[in-house]
């Protein structure tokens, strides 16, 4: 009898309640300052359908999506200006996390900020717009809990649900760098340092 069982299991790093309440409110404040220069907006998918979350970015580049596809741009699509710089607290946090996973020369070049209202979600996708797919993606969750989905390296792979709470960090590096992931739902009113409710997610990326 012949067995041909192949399991592909890749683990992403999930640091639960990594940020203190004080750090969480400092990061939220930093996001507010970014949004004053580079406001949140609702991007459209290449199909023209609006996203179920609002976005902005900070850093040398911002991730954008429109009829021309997914890509990085040096210009905010609504202001026509450069994105706000990455706030020091976010820069330092990402450098410290990258160092802890052995990525000593990690360069935080952009931070995508997603804001989800209670009905917000994000379809299953891979983070693959970066020209350099080696450096880690570092993700910070703030505000309401979210049911996060993690799959495999193929869209059709089975997914697993992970509850992400305020202050949690997800790191997608090495084997887990290209795992499909998404946000199934937000659990409203679970927790809130965000006066408006909802959830903020920050993903710090090295693009080049
Ligand atoms: C993203 O994949 O861009 C965001 C994920 C999240 O909101 O946790
Ligand atoms: Mn992503």
XYZ file of N, CA and C and ligand atoms in Angstrom:
633
model
N 0.843 -1.201 0.000
C 0.000 0.000 0.000
C 0.884 1.259 0.000
N 0.454 2.238 -0.763
C 1.272 3.445 -0.877
C 0.596 4.652 -0.237
N 1.318 5.309 0.610
C 0.757 6.520 1.223
C 1.401 7.743 0.613
N 0.599 8.684 0.347
C 1.165 9.916 -0.204
C 0.533 11.110 0.501
N 0.909 11.268 1.732
C 0.321 12.368 2.509
C 1.316 13.511 2.578
N 0.859 14.665 2.211
C 1.757 15.816 2.284
C 1.091 16.895 3.127
N 1.733 17.252 4.212
C 1.208 18.349 5.028
C 2.121 19.546 4.871
N 1.536 20.678 4.609
C 2.333 21.893 4.549
C 1.823 22.798 5.652
N 2.596 22.937 6.707
C 2.156 23.781 7.809
C 3.212 24.844 8.055
N 2.830 26.069 7.863
C 3.762 27.166 8.110
C 3.196 27.983 9.256
N 4.050 28.425 10.140
C 3.565 29.177 11.292
C 3.931 30.635 11.206
N 2.942 31.458 11.428
C 3.276 32.865 11.580
C 3.417 33.135 13.079
N 4.124 34.194 13.406
C 4.342 34.499 14.822
C 3.169 35.333 15.324
N 2.591 34.912 16.450
C 1.502 35.681 17.061
C 1.913 36.026 18.486
N 2.204 37.291 18.722
C 2.582 37.739 20.062
C 1.332 38.349 20.695
N 0.812 37.661 21.702
C -0.453 38.119 22.291
C -0.199 39.200 23.335
N -1.025 40.246 23.270
C -0.949 41.370 24.216
C 0.499 41.851 24.388
N 1.185 42.027 23.288
C 2.595 42.427 23.313
C 2.755 43.886 23.745
N 1.829 44.736 23.294
C 1.941 46.166 23.621
C 1.175 46.491 24.899
N 1.794 47.299 25.757
C 1.103 47.753 26.969
C 0.011 48.751 26.553
N -0.904 49.044 27.482
C -1.959 50.022 27.200
C -1.358 51.374 26.839
N -0.285 51.718 27.542
C 0.405 52.982 27.295
C 0.967 53.016 25.860
N 1.612 51.918 25.462
C 2.149 51.859 24.090
C 1.018 51.896 23.063
N -0.084 51.183 23.378
C -1.219 51.177 22.441
C -1.747 52.589 22.233
N -1.891 53.354 23.340
C -2.443 54.693 23.131
C -1.434 55.607 22.441
N -0.141 55.360 22.642
C 0.858 56.167 21.912
C 0.807 55.866 20.406
N 0.622 54.591 20.072
C 0.566 54.237 18.642
C -0.712 54.814 18.015
N -1.817 54.755 18.760
C -3.076 55.322 18.242
C -2.910 56.831 18.004
N -2.294 57.506 18.951
C -2.061 58.948 18.815
C -1.176 59.229 17.590
N -0.164 58.391 17.406
C 0.729 58.560 16.249
C -0.067 58.392 14.940
N -1.021 57.448 14.936
C -1.849 57.238 13.727
C -2.734 58.457 13.465
N -3.252 59.053 14.550
C -4.071 60.271 14.383
C -3.251 61.370 13.730
N -1.985 61.489 14.153
C -1.124 62.525 13.572
C -0.828 62.237 12.101
N -0.627 60.951 11.780
C -0.419 60.580 10.367
C -1.657 60.973 9.558
N -2.848 60.654 10.107
C -4.091 60.882 9.350
C -4.371 62.371 9.119
N -3.780 63.231 9.954
C -3.953 64.678 9.720
C -3.230 65.102 8.442
N -2.098 64.448 8.158
C -1.307 64.800 6.958
C -1.722 63.920 5.768
N -1.964 62.651 6.065
C -2.315 61.669 5.023
C -3.637 61.015 5.433
N -4.775 61.648 5.098
C -6.062 61.179 5.627
C -6.470 59.773 5.179
N -7.273 59.132 6.036
C -7.874 57.841 5.686
C -8.827 58.064 4.511
N -8.922 57.069 3.660
C -9.874 57.118 2.546
C -10.285 55.687 2.248
N -11.327 55.515 1.463
C -11.770 54.160 1.106
C -11.248 53.818 -0.287
N -10.246 52.936 -0.349
C -9.716 52.592 -1.676
C -10.684 51.706 -2.461
N -10.444 51.619 -3.751
C -11.246 50.733 -4.606
C -10.367 49.601 -5.104
N -10.991 48.437 -5.225
C -10.269 47.292 -5.787
C -10.121 47.522 -7.302
N -9.217 46.774 -7.945
C -9.073 46.941 -9.401
C -10.408 46.750 -10.143
N -11.336 45.984 -9.538
C -12.659 45.785 -10.159
C -13.541 47.026 -10.027
N -13.143 47.969 -9.184
C -13.947 49.172 -8.962
C -14.740 49.094 -7.666
N -14.791 47.905 -7.054
C -15.541 47.711 -5.811
C -14.789 48.356 -4.629
N -15.506 49.121 -3.790
C -14.787 49.730 -2.661
C -14.381 48.707 -1.604
N -13.285 48.969 -0.938
C -12.832 48.133 0.178
C -13.809 48.275 1.342
N -13.821 47.260 2.208
C -14.630 47.317 3.427
C -13.812 47.840 4.602
N -12.836 48.663 4.301
C -12.079 49.336 5.358
C -11.501 50.602 4.747
N -11.096 51.501 5.615
C -10.432 52.712 5.141
C -8.933 52.521 5.303
N -8.172 53.252 4.527
C -6.713 53.089 4.575
C -5.979 54.403 4.455
N -4.788 54.398 4.967
C -3.792 55.395 4.607
C -2.436 54.757 4.861
N -1.378 55.461 4.568
C -0.033 54.932 4.803
C 0.847 56.039 5.319
N 1.982 55.641 5.873
C 3.030 56.603 6.182
C 4.350 55.981 5.764
N 5.343 56.835 5.604
C 6.647 56.345 5.156
C 6.957 56.847 3.757
N 8.007 56.286 3.174
C 8.448 56.749 1.851
C 7.478 56.328 0.748
N 6.701 55.288 1.011
C 5.748 54.781 0.028
C 4.444 54.470 0.725
N 3.379 54.367 -0.066
C 2.101 53.920 0.472
C 1.549 52.862 -0.453
N 0.877 51.883 0.137
C 0.250 50.837 -0.690
C -1.066 51.399 -1.201
N -1.288 51.331 -2.493
C -2.544 51.849 -3.037
C -3.195 50.817 -3.966
N -4.495 50.999 -4.168
C -5.252 50.113 -5.046
C -6.275 50.952 -5.799
N -6.353 50.731 -7.092
C -7.378 51.379 -7.910
C -7.520 50.584 -9.202
N -8.157 51.157 -10.207
C -8.372 50.467 -11.485
C -7.064 49.977 -12.113
N -5.954 50.636 -11.755
C -4.661 50.242 -12.333
C -3.991 49.120 -11.553
N -4.610 48.660 -10.470
C -4.060 47.515 -9.728
C -3.515 47.889 -8.363
N -2.889 46.898 -7.742
C -2.281 47.053 -6.411
C -0.825 47.443 -6.599
N -0.367 48.440 -5.877
C 1.039 48.845 -6.018
C 1.442 49.805 -4.919
N 2.709 50.165 -4.914
C 3.195 51.199 -4.000
C 3.371 52.507 -4.760
N 3.081 53.597 -4.063
C 3.203 54.913 -4.673
C 3.890 55.845 -3.674
N 4.575 56.847 -4.177
C 5.189 57.825 -3.275
C 4.208 58.938 -2.942
N 3.044 58.905 -3.585
C 2.065 59.993 -3.469
C 0.731 59.465 -2.929
N 0.179 60.152 -1.940
C -1.150 59.802 -1.407
C -2.193 60.104 -2.486
N -3.071 59.148 -2.788
C -3.987 59.349 -3.922
C -4.943 60.538 -3.760
N -5.260 60.925 -2.535
C -6.197 62.040 -2.368
C -5.518 63.390 -2.179
N -4.402 63.412 -1.465
C -3.759 64.712 -1.221
C -2.829 65.088 -2.369
N -2.371 64.101 -3.122
C -1.397 64.365 -4.185
C -0.021 64.693 -3.623
N 0.145 64.472 -2.305
C 1.426 64.792 -1.662
C 2.089 63.521 -1.141
N 3.345 63.657 -0.716
C 4.050 62.532 -0.105
C 3.318 62.102 1.163
N 3.506 60.857 1.552
C 2.893 60.360 2.796
C 3.643 60.941 3.996
N 2.937 61.025 5.125
C 3.573 61.460 6.375
C 4.694 60.485 6.717
N 5.732 60.948 7.397
C 6.798 60.006 7.787
C 6.294 58.971 8.794
N 6.983 57.854 8.899
C 6.604 56.835 9.900
C 6.914 57.401 11.288
N 5.920 57.481 12.177
C 6.191 58.004 13.521
C 7.258 57.166 14.234
N 8.029 57.850 15.053
C 9.159 57.213 15.726
C 8.748 55.951 16.494
N 7.626 56.004 17.203
C 7.218 54.851 18.025
C 6.981 53.614 17.148
N 6.395 53.822 15.974
C 6.093 52.699 15.073
C 7.396 52.191 14.433
N 8.242 53.135 14.063
C 9.549 52.779 13.471
C 10.361 51.953 14.474
N 10.449 52.455 15.698
C 11.275 51.772 16.702
C 10.714 50.398 17.070
N 9.391 50.320 17.194
C 8.763 49.027 17.507
C 9.063 47.996 16.429
N 8.945 48.415 15.165
C 9.147 47.450 14.085
C 10.615 47.042 14.005
N 11.513 47.984 14.241
C 12.944 47.635 14.226
C 13.259 46.658 15.354
N 12.668 46.890 16.527
C 12.932 46.008 17.657
C 12.399 44.593 17.386
N 11.192 44.509 16.813
C 10.621 43.196 16.494
C 11.447 42.495 15.416
N 11.853 43.246 14.402
C 12.650 42.657 13.319
C 13.970 42.123 13.880
N 14.569 42.874 14.786
C 15.835 42.438 15.390
C 15.631 41.121 16.143
N 14.486 41.030 16.859
C 14.223 39.822 17.639
C 14.044 38.571 16.781
N 13.670 38.766 15.495
C 13.555 37.585 14.618
C 14.785 37.451 13.714
N 15.810 38.227 14.030
C 17.084 38.072 13.309
C 17.208 38.899 12.044
N 16.234 39.801 11.784
C 16.331 40.651 10.587
C 16.990 41.976 10.989
N 18.307 41.918 11.136
C 19.038 43.058 11.695
C 19.085 44.253 10.748
N 18.999 43.977 9.433
C 19.058 45.113 8.500
C 17.685 45.479 7.923
N 16.639 45.137 8.661
C 15.264 45.472 8.250
C 15.094 46.994 8.109
N 14.513 47.423 7.009
C 14.268 48.864 6.821
C 12.758 49.089 6.733
N 12.149 49.661 7.792
C 10.708 49.948 7.721
C 10.488 51.086 6.712
N 10.007 50.732 5.530
C 9.862 51.760 4.486
C 8.448 52.298 4.395
N 7.494 51.516 4.868
C 6.107 51.986 4.844
C 5.298 51.292 5.924
N 4.261 51.959 6.354
C 3.304 51.343 7.281
C 1.917 51.617 6.719
N 1.230 50.539 6.368
C -0.145 50.648 5.881
C -1.056 50.659 7.101
N -1.944 51.622 7.153
C -2.876 51.725 8.285
C -4.282 51.417 7.766
N -4.879 50.354 8.288
C -6.263 50.005 7.923
C -7.166 50.340 9.096
N -8.275 50.993 8.812
C -9.267 51.254 9.862
C -10.566 50.545 9.488
N -10.993 49.639 10.382
C -12.210 48.849 10.153
C -13.304 49.334 11.090
N -14.443 49.740 10.521
C -15.618 49.994 11.367
C -16.182 48.626 11.753
N -17.294 48.616 12.508
C -17.784 47.325 13.008
C -18.127 46.341 11.881
N -18.492 46.864 10.709
C -18.845 45.956 9.600
C -17.654 45.699 8.674
N -16.492 46.169 9.077
C -15.313 46.053 8.205
C -14.808 44.632 8.058
N -14.175 44.362 6.959
C -13.494 43.076 6.750
C -12.510 43.233 5.604
N -11.724 42.173 5.385
C -10.716 42.220 4.315
C -10.591 40.815 3.748
N -10.789 40.691 2.458
C -10.768 39.375 1.816
C -9.398 38.705 1.889
N -9.425 37.399 1.684
C -8.204 36.593 1.723
C -7.236 37.066 0.623
N -5.999 37.330 1.004
C -5.000 37.807 0.040
C -3.600 37.464 0.531
N -2.644 37.615 -0.374
C -1.226 37.489 -0.004
C -0.632 38.883 -0.076
N 0.331 39.185 0.766
C 1.027 40.470 0.646
C 2.177 40.249 -0.335
N 1.945 40.612 -1.594
C 2.983 40.339 -2.587
C 3.229 41.513 -3.540
N 2.824 42.731 -3.117
C 3.121 43.895 -3.967
C 4.544 44.397 -3.754
N 5.224 43.841 -2.737
C 6.564 44.327 -2.425
C 7.558 43.730 -3.440
N 8.487 44.555 -3.882
C 9.488 44.047 -4.827
C 10.391 43.034 -4.136
N 10.674 43.274 -2.858
C 11.505 42.367 -2.065
C 10.582 41.583 -1.127
N 10.439 40.296 -1.383
C 9.486 39.501 -0.589
C 10.145 38.812 0.604
N 11.407 39.145 0.853
C 12.124 38.488 1.958
C 11.828 39.113 3.327
N 11.914 40.452 3.458
C 11.724 41.027 4.800
C 10.322 40.758 5.355
N 10.249 40.666 6.663
C 8.984 40.334 7.341
C 7.927 41.420 7.168
N 6.675 40.984 7.296
C 5.554 41.920 7.428
C 5.219 41.905 8.921
N 5.188 43.074 9.516
C 4.923 43.173 10.960
C 3.578 43.868 11.135
N 2.657 43.198 11.826
C 1.283 43.693 11.897
C 0.868 43.960 13.348
N 0.345 45.147 13.583
C -0.059 45.562 14.936
C -1.577 45.743 14.956
N -2.253 45.114 15.913
C -3.709 45.246 16.039
C -4.066 46.149 17.215
N -5.027 47.029 17.012
C -5.463 47.965 18.060
C -6.977 48.127 18.019
N -7.585 48.265 19.186
C -9.038 48.485 19.214
C -9.801 47.183 19.306
N -10.961 47.136 18.651
C -11.813 45.943 18.755
C -11.117 44.670 18.280
N -11.544 43.537 18.852
C -11.030 42.232 18.429
C -11.409 41.975 16.968
N -10.601 41.154 16.336
C -10.913 40.754 14.959
C -10.727 39.250 14.833
N -11.552 38.650 13.992
C -11.328 37.248 13.629
C -10.488 37.272 12.353
N -9.233 36.849 12.521
C -8.244 36.876 11.445
C -8.191 35.482 10.826
N -8.076 35.431 9.523
C -7.996 34.132 8.831
C -6.588 33.923 8.293
N -6.040 32.736 8.511
C -4.731 32.395 7.954
C -4.864 31.100 7.181
N -4.400 31.130 5.949
C -4.456 29.926 5.121
C -3.064 29.428 4.803
N -2.916 28.876 3.629
C -1.616 28.381 3.184
C -1.069 29.288 2.099
N -0.210 28.727 1.253
C 0.380 29.540 0.193
C -0.483 29.517 -1.080
N -1.562 28.745 -1.037
C -2.511 28.751 -2.160
C -3.861 29.264 -1.664
N -4.528 30.022 -2.503
C -5.828 30.584 -2.113
C -6.810 29.508 -1.669
N -6.713 28.325 -2.314
C -7.672 27.255 -2.031
C -7.346 26.485 -0.741
N -6.185 26.756 -0.130
C -5.827 26.031 1.100
C -6.819 26.357 2.229
N -6.980 25.391 3.120
C -7.886 25.589 4.258
C -7.397 26.753 5.123
N -8.334 27.434 5.761
C -7.947 28.544 6.639
C -8.256 28.211 8.095
N -7.574 28.941 8.965
C -7.729 28.771 10.407
C -8.085 30.151 10.955
N -8.939 30.186 11.977
C -9.311 31.485 12.561
C -8.423 31.789 13.755
N -7.975 33.015 13.852
C -7.182 33.455 15.003
C -7.827 34.733 15.530
N -8.038 34.805 16.833
C -8.619 36.025 17.404
C -7.491 37.011 17.672
N -7.600 38.183 17.063
C -6.581 39.217 17.292
C -7.136 40.293 18.206
N -6.416 40.556 19.289
C -6.861 41.541 20.284
C -5.970 42.770 20.225
N -6.441 43.817 20.867
C -5.673 45.052 20.893
C -4.318 44.807 21.556
N -3.257 45.241 20.884
C -1.913 45.052 21.434
C -1.230 43.810 20.912
N -1.958 42.981 20.137
C -1.358 41.774 19.557
C -0.496 42.147 18.345
N 0.520 41.312 18.117
C 1.396 41.487 16.958
C 1.403 40.173 16.170
N 1.317 40.314 14.853
C 1.501 39.154 13.974
C 2.751 39.435 13.141
N 3.597 38.432 12.995
C 4.756 38.607 12.111
C 4.722 37.505 11.055
N 4.726 37.931 9.801
C 4.795 36.966 8.704
C 6.199 37.065 8.130
N 6.996 36.044 8.409
C 8.381 36.058 7.930
C 8.736 34.673 7.406
N 9.883 34.577 6.819
C 10.374 33.352 6.167
C 9.232 32.524 5.575
N 9.003 31.324 6.074
C 7.998 30.423 5.507
C 6.571 30.990 5.523
N 6.286 31.858 6.480
C 4.905 32.366 6.588
C 4.717 33.689 5.832
N 5.758 34.176 5.193
C 5.713 35.508 4.563
C 4.593 35.629 3.519
N 4.335 34.539 2.793
C 3.360 34.636 1.697
C 2.072 33.852 1.969
N 1.770 33.653 3.225
C 0.519 32.946 3.543
C -0.683 33.837 3.210
N -1.721 33.204 2.702
C -2.977 33.932 2.486
C -3.552 34.304 3.850
N -4.110 35.485 3.942
C -4.699 35.939 5.203
C -5.784 36.967 4.908
N -6.622 37.213 5.896
C -7.688 38.193 5.728
C -8.367 38.445 7.061
N -9.317 39.362 7.048
C -10.054 39.684 8.276
C -11.512 39.296 8.048
N -11.954 38.263 8.760
C -13.320 37.750 8.563
C -14.343 38.710 9.141
N -14.094 39.140 10.375
C -15.021 40.110 10.972
C -14.407 40.810 12.180
N -15.028 41.923 12.492
C -14.649 42.699 13.673
C -15.694 42.362 14.739
N -15.249 42.283 15.972
C -16.214 42.032 17.050
C -16.422 43.363 17.772
N -17.516 44.053 17.436
C -17.686 45.431 17.925
C -17.820 45.511 19.440
N -17.295 46.573 19.981
C -17.479 46.856 21.406
C -16.687 45.958 22.328
N -15.702 45.211 21.795
C -14.953 44.302 22.663
C -14.003 45.083 23.566
N -13.492 46.163 23.052
C -12.444 46.859 23.776
C -12.303 48.186 23.096
N -12.102 49.254 23.809
C -11.760 50.390 22.971
C -11.045 51.583 23.529
N -9.831 51.694 23.054
C -9.050 52.900 23.267
C -9.352 53.872 22.137
N -10.019 53.338 21.088
C -10.352 54.179 19.941
C -11.689 54.826 20.237
N -11.712 56.145 20.290
C -12.952 56.831 20.672
C -14.072 56.515 19.691
N -13.715 56.337 18.425
C -14.740 56.089 17.408
C -15.144 54.626 17.331
N -14.540 53.738 18.140
C -14.819 52.306 18.037
C -14.090 51.730 16.834
N -14.307 50.442 16.574
C -13.672 49.803 15.428
C -12.253 49.330 15.714
N -11.560 49.016 14.655
C -10.218 48.415 14.789
C -9.219 49.071 13.845
N -8.033 49.260 14.363
C -6.926 49.765 13.543
C -5.937 48.632 13.354
N -5.429 48.480 12.158
C -4.337 47.536 11.950
C -3.220 48.238 11.193
N -2.016 48.050 11.678
C -0.848 48.659 11.049
C 0.024 47.539 10.509
N 0.394 47.613 9.232
C 1.370 46.624 8.740
C 2.598 47.370 8.248
N 3.717 47.024 8.872
C 4.974 47.673 8.535
C 5.696 46.776 7.538
N 6.184 47.388 6.488
C 6.773 46.624 5.385
C 8.065 47.248 4.872
N 8.951 46.392 4.426
C 10.098 46.845 3.639
C 9.766 46.479 2.203
N 9.702 47.462 1.325
C 9.201 47.227 -0.031
C 10.315 46.803 -0.997
N 11.485 47.425 -0.836
C 12.588 47.183 -1.802
C 13.785 46.508 -1.155
C -3.704 43.426 5.986
O -3.549 42.254 5.638
O -3.362 44.383 5.266
C -4.339 43.757 7.301
C -4.581 42.604 8.176
C -5.311 42.976 9.448
O -6.114 43.911 9.446
O -5.096 42.306 10.461
Mn -2.180 41.677 4.108
